[in-house]
Every structure is written in C-alpha cells, then in structure tokens.
PDB file of C-alpha atoms in Angstrom:
ATOM      1  CA  MET A 287       0.161  -0.129   0.128  1.00 65.00           C
ATOM      2  CA  THR A 288       1.137   3.748  -0.941  1.00 85.00           C
ATOM      3  CA  SER A 289      -0.141   6.613   0.798  1.00 87.00           C
ATOM      4  CA  PHE A 290       0.066  10.385   0.202  1.00 89.00           C
ATOM      5  CA  SER A 291       0.489  13.437   1.586  1.00 91.00           C
ATOM      6  CA  PHE A 292      -1.807  16.276   1.036  1.00 92.00           C
ATOM      7  CA  GLU A 293      -0.830  19.799   1.648  1.00 95.00           C
ATOM      8  CA  GLN A 294      -4.070  22.313   2.543  1.00 98.00           C
ATOM      9  CA  ILE A 295      -4.994  25.002   0.200  1.00 98.00           C
ATOM     10  CA  GLY A 296      -7.516  27.259   1.750  1.00 98.00           C
ATOM     11  CA  THR A 297     -10.296  27.329   3.864  1.00 98.00           C
ATOM     12  CA  ILE A 298     -14.683  27.504   2.881  1.00 98.00           C
ATOM     13  CA  HIS A 299     -16.408  30.035   4.638  1.00 97.00           C
ATOM     14  CA  SER A 300     -19.953  28.847   4.317  1.00 96.00           C
ATOM     15  CA  PRO A 301     -23.266  29.355   6.017  1.00 95.00           C
ATOM     16  CA  TYR A 302     -23.913  26.294   6.563  1.00 95.00           C
ATOM     17  CA  LYS A 303     -22.545  26.109  10.393  1.00 94.00           C
ATOM     18  CA  GLU A 304     -22.370  21.909  10.802  1.00 92.00           C
ATOM     19  CA  LYS A 305     -22.540  19.283   8.839  1.00 89.00           C
ATOM     20  CA  PHE A 306     -26.810  19.412   9.915  1.00 89.00           C
ATOM     21  CA  ALA A 307     -29.295  20.825   7.006  1.00 88.00           C
ATOM     22  CA  VAL A 308     -26.642  20.587   4.368  1.00 89.00           C
ATOM     23  CA  PRO A 309     -27.804  20.938   0.984  1.00 86.00           C
ATOM     24  CA  ARG A 310     -26.726  17.345  -0.430  1.00 78.00           C
ATOM     25  CA  GLN A 311     -25.533  18.566  -3.566  1.00 78.00           C
ATOM     26  CA  PRO A 312     -24.769  22.493  -4.477  1.00 81.00           C
ATOM     27  CA  GLY A 313     -27.151  24.754  -6.174  1.00 77.00           C
ATOM     28  CA  LEU A 314     -29.785  23.422  -4.843  1.00 82.00           C
ATOM     29  CA  ILE A 315     -29.927  26.532  -2.106  1.00 86.00           C
ATOM     30  CA  GLU A 316     -30.322  30.204  -4.463  1.00 87.00           C
ATOM     31  CA  ASP A 317     -28.624  32.217  -1.743  1.00 88.00           C
ATOM     32  CA  GLY A 318     -26.188  29.159  -0.272  1.00 91.00           C
ATOM     33  CA  GLY A 319     -22.843  30.854  -1.841  1.00 94.00           C
ATOM     34  CA  GLY A 320     -19.804  31.631   0.391  1.00 96.00           C
ATOM     35  CA  GLU A 321     -16.011  31.668  -0.428  1.00 97.00           C
ATOM     36  CA  LEU A 322     -12.245  30.320  -0.413  1.00 98.00           C
ATOM     37  CA  HIS A 323      -9.653  32.014   1.262  1.00 98.00           C
ATOM     38  CA  LEU A 324      -5.963  30.413  -0.434  1.00 98.00           C
ATOM     39  CA  HIS A 325      -3.629  30.447   2.777  1.00 97.00           C
ATOM     40  CA  ALA A 326      -0.094  30.917   1.790  1.00 96.00           C
ATOM     41  CA  PRO A 327       1.527  30.218   0.334  1.00 96.00           C
ATOM     42  CA  TYR A 328      -1.063  29.839  -2.341  1.00 96.00           C
ATOM     43  CA  ASN A 329      -2.349  32.997  -1.717  1.00 96.00           C
ATOM     44  CA  GLN A 330      -0.872  34.125  -4.399  1.00 93.00           C
ATOM     45  CA  PRO A 331      -2.096  36.667  -7.467  1.00 94.00           C
ATOM     46  CA  GLU A 332      -0.171  34.212 -10.072  1.00 94.00           C
ATOM     47  CA  ALA A 333      -1.599  31.292  -9.611  1.00 96.00           C
ATOM     48  CA  VAL A 334      -5.578  32.510  -9.622  1.00 96.00           C
ATOM     49  CA  ARG A 335      -4.242  34.005 -13.170  1.00 95.00           C
ATOM     50  CA  GLY A 336      -6.346  32.757 -16.113  1.00 97.00           C
ATOM     51  CA  LEU A 337      -8.768  31.737 -13.617  1.00 97.00           C
ATOM     52  CA  GLU A 338     -11.184  34.170 -14.048  1.00 96.00           C
ATOM     53  CA  ASP A 339     -12.515  33.069 -17.548  1.00 97.00           C
ATOM     54  CA  PHE A 340     -13.752  30.067 -15.968  1.00 97.00           C
ATOM     55  CA  SER A 341     -17.370  30.351 -14.737  1.00 97.00           C
ATOM     56  CA  HIS A 342     -17.531  27.297 -12.426  1.00 97.00           C
ATOM     57  CA  LEU A 343     -14.747  25.483 -10.386  1.00 96.00           C
ATOM     58  CA  TRP A 344     -13.841  21.410  -8.942  1.00 97.00           C
ATOM     59  CA  VAL A 345     -13.084  22.283  -5.566  1.00 97.00           C
ATOM     60  CA  MET A 346     -11.347  19.462  -3.782  1.00 97.00           C
ATOM     61  CA  PHE A 347     -11.811  18.684  -0.259  1.00 96.00           C
ATOM     62  CA  ILE A 348     -11.545  17.325   2.355  1.00 96.00           C
ATOM     63  CA  PHE A 349     -14.454  15.703   5.653  1.00 93.00           C
ATOM     64  CA  HIS A 350     -12.394  16.634   8.412  1.00 92.00           C
ATOM     65  CA  GLN A 351     -15.514  16.479  10.426  1.00 88.00           C
ATOM     66  CA  THR A 352     -16.592  13.125   9.708  1.00 86.00           C
ATOM     67  CA  MET A 353     -12.531  10.931   8.966  1.00 84.00           C
ATOM     68  CA  GLU A 354     -12.174   9.833  12.229  1.00 85.00           C
ATOM     69  CA  GLY A 355     -14.933   7.919  11.627  1.00 85.00           C
ATOM     70  CA  GLY A 356     -13.402   5.851   8.339  1.00 86.00           C
ATOM     71  CA  TRP A 357     -14.525   4.138   5.950  1.00 89.00           C
ATOM     72  CA  ARG A 358     -17.823   1.877   5.855  1.00 86.00           C
ATOM     73  CA  PRO A 359     -17.881  -1.126   2.805  1.00 91.00           C
ATOM     74  CA  THR A 360     -21.628  -0.405   2.103  1.00 92.00           C
ATOM     75  CA  VAL A 361     -23.586   3.493   3.803  1.00 85.00           C
ATOM     76  CA  ARG A 362     -27.100   3.524   3.458  1.00 83.00           C
ATOM     77  CA  PRO A 363     -27.877   6.503   0.789  1.00 77.00           C
ATOM     78  CA  PRO A 364     -30.397   9.586   2.126  1.00 72.00           C
ATOM     79  CA  ARG A 365     -31.790   9.375  -1.617  1.00 69.00           C
ATOM     80  CA  LEU A 366     -32.325   6.170  -1.016  1.00 72.00           C
ATOM     81  CA  GLY A 367     -34.303   5.972   2.557  1.00 69.00           C
ATOM     82  CA  GLY A 368     -32.309   5.224   4.668  1.00 70.00           C
ATOM     83  CA  ASN A 369     -32.899   1.847   4.909  1.00 75.00           C
ATOM     84  CA  THR A 370     -31.316   0.480   1.881  1.00 84.00           C
ATOM     85  CA  ARG A 371     -27.192  -0.767   1.296  1.00 89.00           C
ATOM     86  CA  THR A 372     -24.642   0.440  -0.951  1.00 88.00           C
ATOM     87  CA  GLY A 373     -21.519   0.561  -1.339  1.00 91.00           C
ATOM     88  CA  VAL A 374     -19.785   2.230  -0.254  1.00 90.00           C
ATOM     89  CA  PHE A 375     -17.904   3.593  -4.033  1.00 91.00           C
ATOM     90  CA  ALA A 376     -21.231   3.718  -5.618  1.00 88.00           C
ATOM     91  CA  THR A 377     -22.580   7.113  -2.944  1.00 85.00           C
ATOM     92  CA  ARG A 378     -20.840  10.439  -2.356  1.00 83.00           C
ATOM     93  CA  SER A 379     -20.714   8.915   1.103  1.00 86.00           C
ATOM     94  CA  THR A 380     -18.569  10.830   3.432  1.00 87.00           C
ATOM     95  CA  PHE A 381     -17.117   7.609   5.027  1.00 88.00           C
ATOM     96  CA  ARG A 382     -14.938   7.138   2.642  1.00 90.00           C
ATOM     97  CA  PRO A 383     -10.907   5.222   2.393  1.00 91.00           C
ATOM     98  CA  ASN A 384      -9.882   8.565   1.813  1.00 92.00           C
ATOM     99  CA  PRO A 385     -11.703  11.808   3.562  1.00 92.00           C
ATOM    100  CA  LEU A 386     -11.849  13.506  -0.054  1.00 94.00           C
ATOM    101  CA  GLY A 387     -14.253  15.014  -1.463  1.00 94.00           C
ATOM    102  CA  MET A 388     -15.105  17.170  -4.557  1.00 95.00           C
ATOM    103  CA  SER A 389     -17.862  19.836  -5.860  1.00 95.00           C
ATOM    104  CA  LEU A 390     -18.233  21.856  -8.645  1.00 95.00           C
ATOM    105  CA  VAL A 391     -19.343  26.042  -7.346  1.00 95.00           C
ATOM    106  CA  GLU A 392     -20.142  28.206  -9.623  1.00 96.00           C
ATOM    107  CA  LEU A 393     -16.857  31.372  -9.237  1.00 97.00           C
ATOM    108  CA  LYS A 394     -18.681  34.501  -8.969  1.00 97.00           C
ATOM    109  CA  GLY A 395     -15.434  36.217  -8.990  1.00 97.00           C
ATOM    110  CA  ILE A 396     -12.240  36.735  -7.658  1.00 97.00           C
ATOM    111  CA  ARG A 397     -10.469  39.126  -4.965  1.00 95.00           C
ATOM    112  CA  CYS A 398      -7.480  39.517  -4.474  1.00 93.00           C
ATOM    113  CA  GLN A 399      -6.346  42.448  -1.392  1.00 85.00           C
ATOM    114  CA  GLY A 400      -2.305  42.656  -0.275  1.00 81.00           C
ATOM    115  CA  GLN A 401      -1.643  39.024   0.904  1.00 84.00           C
ATOM    116  CA  ASN A 402      -5.419  37.433   0.587  1.00 92.00           C
ATOM    117  CA  VAL A 403      -6.404  36.132  -2.039  1.00 96.00           C
ATOM    118  CA  ILE A 404     -10.092  34.965  -1.877  1.00 97.00           C
ATOM    119  CA  LEU A 405     -12.385  33.001  -4.237  1.00 98.00           C
ATOM    120  CA  GLN A 406     -16.365  34.374  -4.195  1.00 98.00           C
ATOM    121  CA  LEU A 407     -18.741  31.038  -4.665  1.00 97.00           C
ATOM    122  CA  GLY A 408     -22.255  30.414  -5.182  1.00 96.00           C
ATOM    123  CA  SER A 409     -24.107  27.908  -3.948  1.00 94.00           C
ATOM    124  CA  LEU A 410     -21.871  25.828  -1.566  1.00 94.00           C
ATOM    125  CA  ASP A 411     -22.975  22.259  -0.074  1.00 93.00           C
ATOM    126  CA  LEU A 412     -20.297  22.184   1.785  1.00 95.00           C
ATOM    127  CA  VAL A 413     -19.511  23.576   6.023  1.00 95.00           C
ATOM    128  CA  ASP A 414     -18.060  26.022   7.101  1.00 96.00           C
ATOM    129  CA  GLY A 415     -14.398  25.720   8.033  1.00 97.00           C
ATOM    130  CA  THR A 416     -13.794  22.596   5.095  1.00 97.00           C
ATOM    131  CA  PRO A 417      -9.885  22.673   4.183  1.00 98.00           C
ATOM    132  CA  VAL A 418      -9.637  22.469   0.776  1.00 98.00           C
ATOM    133  CA  VAL A 419      -6.870  20.782  -1.050  1.00 98.00           C
ATOM    134  CA  ASP A 420      -6.932  21.687  -4.359  1.00 98.00           C
ATOM    135  CA  ILE A 421      -9.007  23.505  -7.784  1.00 98.00           C
ATOM    136  CA  LYS A 422      -9.714  22.773 -10.807  1.00 97.00           C
ATOM    137  CA  PRO A 423     -11.460  24.895 -13.577  1.00 97.00           C
ATOM    138  CA  TYR A 424     -14.465  23.147 -15.081  1.00 96.00           C
ATOM    139  CA  LEU A 425     -14.322  21.381 -18.925  1.00 96.00           C
ATOM    140  CA  PRO A 426     -18.368  22.109 -20.373  1.00 93.00           C
ATOM    141  CA  PHE A 427     -16.802  20.029 -23.740  1.00 91.00           C
ATOM    142  CA  ALA A 428     -16.116  17.444 -22.069  1.00 91.00           C
ATOM    143  CA  GLU A 429     -17.629  17.082 -18.285  1.00 89.00           C
ATOM    144  CA  SER A 430     -20.696  17.698 -18.839  1.00 85.00           C
ATOM    145  CA  HIS A 431     -23.419  14.064 -20.032  1.00 85.00           C
ATOM    146  CA  PRO A 432     -26.457  15.445 -19.967  1.00 85.00           C
ATOM    147  CA  GLU A 433     -27.670  11.866 -21.576  1.00 86.00           C
ATOM    148  CA  ALA A 434     -25.325   9.916 -18.018  1.00 83.00           C
ATOM    149  CA  ARG A 435     -27.276   7.621 -15.929  1.00 83.00           C
ATOM    150  CA  ALA A 436     -26.856   8.193 -12.668  1.00 78.00           C
ATOM    151  CA  GLY A 437     -28.340   5.311 -10.492  1.00 71.00           C
ATOM    152  CA  PHE A 438     -30.595   5.835  -7.786  1.00 68.00           C
ATOM    153  CA  ALA A 439     -29.447   9.884  -7.542  1.00 66.00           C
ATOM    154  CA  GLN A 440     -30.738  10.487 -11.394  1.00 66.00           C
ATOM    155  CA  HIS A 441     -32.742  14.162 -10.760  1.00 69.00           C
ATOM    156  CA  ALA A 442     -31.887  16.790  -7.669  1.00 67.00           C
ATOM    157  CA  PRO A 443     -34.397  16.175  -4.776  1.00 65.00           C
ATOM    158  CA  GLU A 444     -37.419  16.817  -4.600  1.00 68.00           C
ATOM    159  CA  ALA A 445     -37.549  20.369  -2.452  1.00 65.00           C
ATOM    160  CA  ASN A 446     -41.814  21.190  -1.460  1.00 77.00           C
ATOM    161  CA  MET A 447     -41.877  21.414   2.105  1.00 87.00           C
ATOM    162  CA  PRO A 448     -43.664  23.596   3.428  1.00 92.00           C
ATOM    163  CA  VAL A 449     -41.970  25.788   5.938  1.00 94.00           C
ATOM    164  CA  GLU A 450     -44.460  28.513   7.822  1.00 95.00           C
ATOM    165  CA  PHE A 451     -42.678  31.394   9.877  1.00 97.00           C
ATOM    166  CA  LEU A 452     -44.131  31.744  13.122  1.00 96.00           C
ATOM    167  CA  PRO A 453     -44.683  35.363  14.994  1.00 96.00           C
ATOM    168  CA  GLN A 454     -41.310  35.612  16.802  1.00 96.00           C
ATOM    169  CA  ALA A 455     -39.718  34.481  13.802  1.00 97.00           C
ATOM    170  CA  GLU A 456     -41.119  36.970  11.168  1.00 97.00           C
ATOM    171  CA  GLN A 457     -40.476  39.814  14.090  1.00 96.00           C
ATOM    172  CA  GLN A 458     -36.446  38.759  14.047  1.00 97.00           C
ATOM    173  CA  LEU A 459     -37.220  38.450  10.359  1.00 96.00           C
ATOM    174  CA  GLU A 460     -37.931  41.345   9.833  1.00 96.00           C
ATOM    175  CA  GLU A 461     -34.987  42.796  11.914  1.00 95.00           C
ATOM    176  CA  HIS A 462     -32.101  41.643  10.154  1.00 96.00           C
ATOM    177  CA  ALA A 463     -34.308  42.112   6.973  1.00 94.00           C
ATOM    178  CA  ARG A 464     -31.698  45.102   5.833  1.00 94.00           C
ATOM    179  CA  GLN A 465     -28.775  43.381   6.458  1.00 94.00           C
ATOM    180  CA  TYR A 466     -30.185  39.935   5.576  1.00 94.00           C
ATOM    181  CA  PRO A 467     -32.708  40.804   2.936  1.00 94.00           C
ATOM    182  CA  HIS A 468     -32.985  36.915   1.668  1.00 94.00           C
ATOM    183  CA  LEU A 469     -32.694  35.801   4.360  1.00 95.00           C
ATOM    184  CA  ARG A 470     -36.297  34.320   3.954  1.00 96.00           C
ATOM    185  CA  ARG A 471     -35.545  32.738   0.851  1.00 94.00           C
ATOM    186  CA  PHE A 472     -32.507  31.240   2.311  1.00 94.00           C
ATOM    187  CA  ILE A 473     -33.955  29.375   4.977  1.00 95.00           C
ATOM    188  CA  THR A 474     -37.267  28.715   3.677  1.00 94.00           C
ATOM    189  CA  GLN A 475     -35.418  26.206   0.276  1.00 92.00           C
ATOM    190  CA  VAL A 476     -32.885  25.180   3.760  1.00 93.00           C
ATOM    191  CA  LEU A 477     -35.302  23.817   5.119  1.00 93.00           C
ATOM    192  CA  GLY A 478     -37.465  23.467   2.288  1.00 91.00           C
ATOM    193  CA  GLN A 479     -34.990  20.307   1.569  1.00 86.00           C
ATOM    194  CA  ASP A 480     -36.278  18.958   4.736  1.00 87.00           C
ATOM    195  CA  PRO A 481     -32.439  17.764   6.498  1.00 86.00           C
ATOM    196  CA  ARG A 482     -33.626  15.937   8.922  1.00 84.00           C
ATOM    197  CA  PRO A 483     -32.273  13.114   8.741  1.00 77.00           C
ATOM    198  CA  ALA A 484     -33.596   9.425   7.047  1.00 72.00           C
ATOM    199  CA  TYR A 485     -35.229   7.710   9.630  1.00 73.00           C
ATOM    200  CA  ARG A 486     -36.831  10.499  11.319  1.00 77.00           C
ATOM    201  CA  LYS A 487     -39.217  11.766   7.754  1.00 73.00           C
ATOM    202  CA  GLY A 488     -42.085  10.323   7.705  1.00 69.00           C
ATOM    203  CA  GLU A 489     -42.881  10.544  11.575  1.00 74.00           C
ATOM    204  CA  ALA A 490     -45.954  11.164  13.001  1.00 70.00           C
ATOM    205  CA  ALA A 491     -45.442  13.338  16.662  1.00 75.00           C
ATOM    206  CA  GLU A 492     -44.003  16.547  16.314  1.00 88.00           C
ATOM    207  CA  ARG A 493     -40.373  17.365  17.185  1.00 90.00           C
ATOM    208  CA  ASP A 494     -37.941  20.504  17.330  1.00 93.00           C
ATOM    209  CA  TYR A 495     -34.884  20.904  15.571  1.00 94.00           C
ATOM    210  CA  ALA A 496     -32.404  23.106  15.318  1.00 95.00           C
ATOM    211  CA  VAL A 497     -29.171  24.441  13.039  1.00 94.00           C
ATOM    212  CA  ARG A 498     -26.692  27.562  12.906  1.00 95.00           C
ATOM    213  CA  LEU A 499     -26.768  28.496   9.188  1.00 95.00           C
ATOM    214  CA  LEU A 500     -25.035  32.569   9.431  1.00 95.00           C
ATOM    215  CA  GLU A 501     -25.107  34.024  12.373  1.00 94.00           C
ATOM    216  CA  PHE A 502     -28.662  32.574  12.893  1.00 96.00           C
ATOM    217  CA  ASN A 503     -29.367  29.724  15.182  1.00 96.00           C
ATOM    218  CA  VAL A 504     -32.348  28.729  14.382  1.00 96.00           C
ATOM    219  CA  ARG A 505     -34.666  26.787  16.042  1.00 96.00           C
ATOM    220  CA  TRP A 506     -38.174  25.042  13.364  1.00 95.00           C
ATOM    221  CA  ARG A 507     -40.737  22.587  14.993  1.00 94.00           C
ATOM    222  CA  VAL A 508     -41.724  19.908  11.998  1.00 93.00           C
ATOM    223  CA  THR A 509     -45.604  19.082  12.766  1.00 89.00           C
ATOM    224  CA  GLY A 510     -46.414  16.434   9.844  1.00 83.00           C
ATOM    225  CA  SER A 511     -45.368  17.605   6.409  1.00 84.00           C
ATOM    226  CA  LEU A 512     -45.069  21.183   7.252  1.00 90.00           C
ATOM    227  CA  ASN A 513     -42.142  23.173   9.148  1.00 92.00           C
ATOM    228  CA  GLN A 514     -43.111  26.651  11.113  1.00 95.00           C
ATOM    229  CA  VAL A 515     -39.433  28.191  12.440  1.00 96.00           C
ATOM    230  CA  LEU A 516     -40.360  29.710  15.044  1.00 96.00           C
ATOM    231  CA  SER A 517     -36.917  31.610  15.844  1.00 96.00           C
ATOM    232  CA  LEU A 518     -33.749  32.674  14.960  1.00 95.00           C
ATOM    233  CA  ASP A 519     -32.213  34.123  17.178  1.00 95.00           C
ATOM    234  CA  LYS A 520     -28.531  36.153  16.498  1.00 89.00           C
ATOM    235  CA  ASP A 521     -25.330  33.976  17.637  1.00 77.00           C
TER     236      ASP A 521
END
C-alpha cells in the first residue's frame, strides 16, 4: 500500500456552521454562497491568473468532520430512504477510505487584497471551515454529459416541504431584513429540503430541531409535513 500526504491550500467560509442541513449538492439553495480563502504560500495572484475566465470550479476538499469515523464498505444513502445498503464507491458518502470530496461550484469573482486571495463562490454544499486541497477549472465540453445515467440520483431531490414562520420568527426576520435581505428565502429553501435524518422522515409526532445558519441559531418544529420556524436568534 502507498500513502500520500496533501497540503491544505485554503479554507471554505460558508453559511452552514454544522453538517446538519447542508444541502446534498451545490445549486440546490439559491442564497447559499460563500468564499474560499487561500493560504500561504498559495495566496498569490499569480496562482489564480486566468481563473476568472472560467464560470465554475471543481473544489477538492477534506471531509474533516467525519474522517475520524473511518470508512464503511456499505452505506445507507438518504436518497434511498436511509434503509437500503449500497457500496460506498457507488455513493457520495463521507465515510470513505480516504476522506476526499469534490464539489462543482460557480465562481462569481476573485478578490486579491494584499496577502489575501479570496474566491467568491456560488451555492455551496460545504460546511464552514472545510479544508480545501485543490481546485480545478470546470471544462463543459469534457465534463457535461446530459445523457449520463446516475443510478438512484438521476434528478435533483424534491425541495417542496412547506415552511411557515411563526410570529417570533417573523419579527426577527423583520429586524434583520436590512442586513440579510434574503434570509427568509434562504431559510425556506434550506428547510424545504427536509434536512432531517432519513429515519426521522414520516414520523407522526411533533419534534423540534435547531441548526446554525449564517449568524443565527434557527429553531423549527416539524408538524406532519410542515416546518414551522419558531425563532432565529443571533449567535
């Protein structure tokens, strides 16, 4: 067996402060963008010269929050209800022999300010603080195959679970509307994905959940097939 070591080239800054409620793929949440901050010695404008000519990037990253759990030969994909076991190499599971992930994201801009080189990214499926080990430009002619077959994930997951903001949450939305004009849409789209564990879906009993998004601790209650946002308190 051969082992390899990788250098971290940067860190992701995203609105998702924990794994819970992170969308399963980029592009599913309209306002879920973030940034990639490059680290020294890779934070040089020369290293990203010409990158602005590409609209999308492959971001190679480390599953740093699950890597200590090791790998599993079979996993239960959420898209199959969390009950069917599938080979790890037939999934995007985080529990892999090597904790490497890849994500296709939109490149919205590049900021070079002194020693800072920051890539402004579109919708992410990465938790805040994710270590990045490489980036590569996306080549549409080579990597876009609309006719490709994708097993159990041929189409995007449904994101139609209704979301209702209760009075306290409505008041808090209004208080933060100037600084966060799209906060309602962002929370609605995140919760509309129904981020609960697969084994919790379909439960009849009411249950409260919480997740940290942006600078907020968002609390909501699942009642039947409805998400009711109780509050969004600033951290």
